[in-house]
Structure formats: structure tokens, C-alpha cells
Amino acid sequence: MFINMKRSKTWPRLVLPPILLMLGGCSRSGLFLLKPEGLISHTFYHYFLLDVGIMLLIIIPTTLLALWAMWRYRKGGNGSYHPRWSHSYAIEAVVWGIPLVTVGVLSYLSVKAIYDVNPYNPEVITKAQRAAGGDPVEVDVIATDWRWLFIYPQQHIASVDELVVPVGTPVRFRLTSTSVVNDFIIPQLVGMIDVMPGMRTKQAMVADKAGTYVGYSADYSGAGLSWMHFQTKAVSPTQFTQWVAHAKSSPQRLTYAGFNRFARPYIAVGGDQQIFGHVQSGLFDHVVMEVMRGKVWPTPMAMTENMVNYMKKQRAEQKAGDY
């Protein structure tokens, strides 16, 4: 049975309620990019608003002029007809001048933004560190299948799927992967960057506000991609010092040999957040060199054949093993 939508007066009543119901599920809580809480994310947001504003300065007047022209020169309108018209310097200046100025301004902002948020040496963080003084917190990030390992080389500790940083202090990352390419991103704090096997990339950020933020892997890395999210806790410097002291009291140790067991594919659906009280020095560089030489940690067939039993097995090994 078909409804004549043009003649029916009831179709808005049939269509609008479902649309409003679906839109009712929308919430700003999921729009991370519109709620920046870090120096780098604020800088991204600043340039994003500038770009949108500049483009609207072109789009809105152009749209209004097009509507005005259609109204003025419609049949019966008050526009005059000039059949011999061929050129106007004023129109030439507008048509070519405004785009040239716009491209110039956008080019300047793009170059400035590149230097401000350059992952290897972001100027906004360098300036903030120079003004505040103090040393940055260094974190080595290793992506495995399918967990995130955060090593604090200055404190010789590490945590799994949990990143803890002090508010207002620059954090400088070195990142690598044991397997395939991942993308490291904390939408409210810092943008996305590739994490590649056998290579080292860098990133930096500053958290402006205390809170818990979600980080992700934003690149397909196999069956466990959906497990690769982690909590980022921005705490006060005093709380960070207390957390470091608590982490150092953990009996778990992470050595080169232990990392070979840790890096095996892991079913990380239970939110197992481990803390290692001592990490062997140079572990990050060792992993990069091992992967460059061809070291791999293949996915066992048993993991996909019977996931529940494999989860029990890996947790038993985790409790008994000395990482």
C-alpha cells in the first residue's frame, strides 16, 4: 500500500516523531573533539574554529548574494538587462582578490599550527614548560596485541591500560608497537599519531584539568581492536607522586624475558590493569630493536577456537608468572 506524500496531510505526523526520537539519543558527552581539556587539544580546537570562521565569511555572503541575484533578476524583478556588458574591474577584484587573501591567511595559519602542535617539538608545550619551569614526565608507550603498556623510565615503573599524568606538567611520549600499526589518541587531550612496529614515534601533551579521559587505538589491528582502550587519569602533582610511590610498591617486575610473555596476544576484555613496581632499564629500545630484527608474537589458534578457556589459561599464567 502506497501513500501519496504530496497530497497527504498526515505524513509529517508519521515521519517527525521517529526522527525526534532518534535525535533524542544524541548527546554532547560523546563529542570529545568539542570538549578539549589539554593544551594540544585546545590548540587544535582554536585553529579549527578559525578555519570554520574564515570559511563562513565566504560561504554566508556568497549564499546571500546568490539568493539576492536570483530574486533581483527573476522574471518580473527590478534588475536591469545589459546585453553588451562584458567586463567589470570591481567584480574581478572581488572574484580574485578575496580567494587570494583567504588562501594566504589559511596558509599562514596552517604553517603556524604545524609548528604549534608538531608531535616531535610542539611549540605551545615548549613555551608552557619554559614559563612554568620543571622537567617533563617521560612515558614510553608500547602497543601489543591487544593492550597498551605505559613505561615511566624516570621512575622505573609501568602500568597496563592505564596512563596517569600530573595536571599542568608536559608529558613527552615515545611510542612503538610489537606487531601492526596502531594509532594512539586521547581525543580530549592530544591528537592521533601512528604507532609502528620496529619504529619510534613521538608525541607530547599537557592536561589542563584533572579528570579521567578515554584513550583509543584508532587503527585496525586485528580481532582485539575493540579491547584497546585505556584510561588516562590526570591528577594533581601531589597525587601523581603518591601514585608513583604506590606503583613502586608493586611486587611485579618487568624484564626483557618477561616482556616476551607479556607481549603475546592477550584477551583484554576484563579490564586487567596491572602495575609493575620495577621495569628493566632500556626495555623500550630493546623492544624496538627486537622487532626490527624480525621478532613476532603470533596469535595462537586456541585463542580464537575457545576464548573462555584461553582467558582462564592466560590469567593463571599471569598470576604465576614473574613478568
PDB file of N, CA and C in Angstrom, residues 215-255:
ATOM      1  N   GLY A 215      41.341   6.906  26.128  1.00  0.00           N
ATOM      2  CA  GLY A 215      42.254   6.820  25.004  1.00  0.00           C
ATOM      3  C   GLY A 215      41.940   5.588  24.181  1.00  0.00           C
ATOM      4  N   TYR A 216      42.285   5.628  22.899  1.00  0.00           N
ATOM      5  CA  TYR A 216      41.912   4.553  21.988  1.00  0.00           C
ATOM      6  C   TYR A 216      43.069   4.162  21.079  1.00  0.00           C
ATOM      7  N   SER A 217      42.889   2.999  20.471  1.00  0.00           N
ATOM      8  CA  SER A 217      43.633   2.666  19.264  1.00  0.00           C
ATOM      9  C   SER A 217      42.703   2.990  18.102  1.00  0.00           C
ATOM     10  N   ALA A 218      43.135   3.859  17.206  1.00  0.00           N
ATOM     11  CA  ALA A 218      42.266   4.331  16.130  1.00  0.00           C
ATOM     12  C   ALA A 218      42.650   3.736  14.781  1.00  0.00           C
ATOM     13  N   ASP A 219      43.308   2.585  14.787  1.00  0.00           N
ATOM     14  CA  ASP A 219      43.656   1.921  13.538  1.00  0.00           C
ATOM     15  C   ASP A 219      43.380   0.438  13.710  1.00  0.00           C
ATOM     16  N   TYR A 220      42.887  -0.206  12.650  1.00  0.00           N
ATOM     17  CA  TYR A 220      42.533  -1.617  12.769  1.00  0.00           C
ATOM     18  C   TYR A 220      43.774  -2.453  13.022  1.00  0.00           C
ATOM     19  N   SER A 221      43.751  -3.210  14.121  1.00  0.00           N
ATOM     20  CA  SER A 221      44.922  -4.007  14.496  1.00  0.00           C
ATOM     21  C   SER A 221      44.533  -5.443  14.824  1.00  0.00           C
ATOM     22  N   GLY A 222      43.531  -5.945  14.137  1.00  0.00           N
ATOM     23  CA  GLY A 222      43.170  -7.338  14.335  1.00  0.00           C
ATOM     24  C   GLY A 222      41.925  -7.514  15.188  1.00  0.00           C
ATOM     25  N   ALA A 223      41.725  -8.765  15.613  1.00  0.00           N
ATOM     26  CA  ALA A 223      40.476  -9.143  16.286  1.00  0.00           C
ATOM     27  C   ALA A 223      40.252  -8.414  17.595  1.00  0.00           C
ATOM     28  N   GLY A 224      41.324  -7.993  18.270  1.00  0.00           N
ATOM     29  CA  GLY A 224      41.181  -7.369  19.576  1.00  0.00           C
ATOM     30  C   GLY A 224      41.200  -5.859  19.568  1.00  0.00           C
ATOM     31  N   LEU A 225      40.961  -5.233  18.417  1.00  0.00           N
ATOM     32  CA  LEU A 225      40.992  -3.776  18.345  1.00  0.00           C
ATOM     33  C   LEU A 225      40.040  -3.137  19.352  1.00  0.00           C
ATOM     34  N   SER A 226      38.840  -3.698  19.492  1.00  0.00           N
ATOM     35  CA  SER A 226      37.836  -3.093  20.372  1.00  0.00           C
ATOM     36  C   SER A 226      38.250  -3.144  21.836  1.00  0.00           C
ATOM     37  N   TRP A 227      39.243  -3.976  22.186  1.00  0.00           N
ATOM     38  CA  TRP A 227      39.714  -4.031  23.577  1.00  0.00           C
ATOM     39  C   TRP A 227      40.753  -2.950  23.857  1.00  0.00           C
ATOM     40  N   MET A 228      41.300  -2.349  22.817  1.00  0.00           N
ATOM     41  CA  MET A 228      42.461  -1.471  23.000  1.00  0.00           C
ATOM     42  C   MET A 228      42.066  -0.041  23.352  1.00  0.00           C
ATOM     43  N   HIS A 229      41.365   0.109  24.461  1.00  0.00           N
ATOM     44  CA  HIS A 229      41.135   1.441  25.002  1.00  0.00           C
ATOM     45  C   HIS A 229      41.736   1.501  26.396  1.00  0.00           C
ATOM     46  N   PHE A 230      42.070   2.679  26.841  1.00  0.00           N
ATOM     47  CA  PHE A 230      42.737   2.811  28.133  1.00  0.00           C
ATOM     48  C   PHE A 230      42.262   4.078  28.835  1.00  0.00           C
ATOM     49  N   GLN A 231      42.415   4.087  30.127  1.00  0.00           N
ATOM     50  CA  GLN A 231      42.052   5.257  30.923  1.00  0.00           C
ATOM     51  C   GLN A 231      43.259   6.176  31.076  1.00  0.00           C
ATOM     52  N   THR A 232      43.014   7.452  30.918  1.00  0.00           N
ATOM     53  CA  THR A 232      44.037   8.459  31.188  1.00  0.00           C
ATOM     54  C   THR A 232      43.567   9.273  32.384  1.00  0.00           C
ATOM     55  N   LYS A 233      44.297   9.180  33.478  1.00  0.00           N
ATOM     56  CA  LYS A 233      43.927   9.892  34.700  1.00  0.00           C
ATOM     57  C   LYS A 233      44.863  11.081  34.889  1.00  0.00           C
ATOM     58  N   ALA A 234      44.293  12.272  34.800  1.00  0.00           N
ATOM     59  CA  ALA A 234      45.051  13.487  35.075  1.00  0.00           C
ATOM     60  C   ALA A 234      44.818  13.867  36.537  1.00  0.00           C
ATOM     61  N   VAL A 235      45.886  13.875  37.312  1.00  0.00           N
ATOM     62  CA  VAL A 235      45.783  14.116  38.752  1.00  0.00           C
ATOM     63  C   VAL A 235      46.710  15.262  39.141  1.00  0.00           C
ATOM     64  N   SER A 236      46.578  15.721  40.357  1.00  0.00           N
ATOM     65  CA  SER A 236      47.451  16.792  40.841  1.00  0.00           C
ATOM     66  C   SER A 236      48.879  16.269  40.985  1.00  0.00           C
ATOM     67  N   PRO A 237      49.886  17.143  40.969  1.00  0.00           N
ATOM     68  CA  PRO A 237      51.272  16.680  41.144  1.00  0.00           C
ATOM     69  C   PRO A 237      51.472  15.889  42.428  1.00  0.00           C
ATOM     70  N   THR A 238      50.795  16.278  43.504  1.00  0.00           N
ATOM     71  CA  THR A 238      50.912  15.534  44.765  1.00  0.00           C
ATOM     72  C   THR A 238      50.344  14.129  44.620  1.00  0.00           C
ATOM     73  N   GLN A 239      49.181  14.019  43.978  1.00  0.00           N
ATOM     74  CA  GLN A 239      48.570  12.699  43.770  1.00  0.00           C
ATOM     75  C   GLN A 239      49.424  11.851  42.836  1.00  0.00           C
ATOM     76  N   PHE A 240      50.070  12.483  41.867  1.00  0.00           N
ATOM     77  CA  PHE A 240      50.945  11.729  40.968  1.00  0.00           C
ATOM     78  C   PHE A 240      52.136  11.158  41.740  1.00  0.00           C
ATOM     79  N   THR A 241      52.716  11.950  42.618  1.00  0.00           N
ATOM     80  CA  THR A 241      53.826  11.458  43.451  1.00  0.00           C
ATOM     81  C   THR A 241      53.376  10.289  44.312  1.00  0.00           C
ATOM     82  N   GLN A 242      52.165  10.374  44.857  1.00  0.00           N
ATOM     83  CA  GLN A 242      51.632   9.280  45.681  1.00  0.00           C
ATOM     84  C   GLN A 242      51.397   8.038  44.829  1.00  0.00           C
ATOM     85  N   TRP A 243      50.903   8.233  43.600  1.00  0.00           N
ATOM     86  CA  TRP A 243      50.663   7.086  42.725  1.00  0.00           C
ATOM     87  C   TRP A 243      51.983   6.404  42.364  1.00  0.00           C
ATOM     88  N   VAL A 244      53.027   7.178  42.097  1.00  0.00           N
ATOM     89  CA  VAL A 244      54.337   6.600  41.791  1.00  0.00           C
ATOM     90  C   VAL A 244      54.840   5.768  42.964  1.00  0.00           C
ATOM     91  N   ALA A 245      54.690   6.292  44.178  1.00  0.00           N
ATOM     92  CA  ALA A 245      55.130   5.549  45.366  1.00  0.00           C
ATOM     93  C   ALA A 245      54.336   4.252  45.508  1.00  0.00           C
ATOM     94  N   HIS A 246      53.042   4.329  45.233  1.00  0.00           N
ATOM     95  CA  HIS A 246      52.207   3.123  45.300  1.00  0.00           C
ATOM     96  C   HIS A 246      52.628   2.119  44.228  1.00  0.00           C
ATOM     97  N   ALA A 247      52.910   2.600  43.011  1.00  0.00           N
ATOM     98  CA  ALA A 247      53.312   1.704  41.932  1.00  0.00           C
ATOM     99  C   ALA A 247      54.631   1.007  42.246  1.00  0.00           C
ATOM    100  N   LYS A 248      55.576   1.731  42.866  1.00  0.00           N
ATOM    101  CA  LYS A 248      56.869   1.136  43.188  1.00  0.00           C
ATOM    102  C   LYS A 248      56.749   0.026  44.236  1.00  0.00           C
ATOM    103  N   SER A 249      55.665   0.045  44.980  1.00  0.00           N
ATOM    104  CA  SER A 249      55.477  -1.000  45.996  1.00  0.00           C
ATOM    105  C   SER A 249      54.927  -2.298  45.413  1.00  0.00           C
ATOM    106  N   SER A 250      54.557  -2.276  44.131  1.00  0.00           N
ATOM    107  CA  SER A 250      54.036  -3.486  43.490  1.00  0.00           C
ATOM    108  C   SER A 250      55.144  -4.540  43.381  1.00  0.00           C
ATOM    109  N   PRO A 251      54.843  -5.795  43.700  1.00  0.00           N
ATOM    110  CA  PRO A 251      55.874  -6.839  43.620  1.00  0.00           C
ATOM    111  C   PRO A 251      56.175  -7.298  42.192  1.00  0.00           C
ATOM    112  N   GLN A 252      55.343  -6.965  41.245  1.00  0.00           N
ATOM    113  CA  GLN A 252      55.544  -7.426  39.870  1.00  0.00           C
ATOM    114  C   GLN A 252      56.716  -6.683  39.214  1.00  0.00           C
ATOM    115  N   ARG A 253      57.513  -7.447  38.494  1.00  0.00           N
ATOM    116  CA  ARG A 253      58.678  -6.900  37.807  1.00  0.00           C
ATOM    117  C   ARG A 253      58.550  -7.200  36.317  1.00  0.00           C
ATOM    118  N   LEU A 254      59.103  -6.314  35.494  1.00  0.00           N
ATOM    119  CA  LEU A 254      59.048  -6.500  34.052  1.00  0.00           C
ATOM    120  C   LEU A 254      60.466  -6.478  33.496  1.00  0.00           C
ATOM    121  N   THR A 255      60.911  -7.634  33.031  1.00  0.00           N
ATOM    122  CA  THR A 255      62.245  -7.785  32.449  1.00  0.00           C
ATOM    123  C   THR A 255      62.122  -8.043  30.950  1.00  0.00           C
TER     124      THR A 255
END
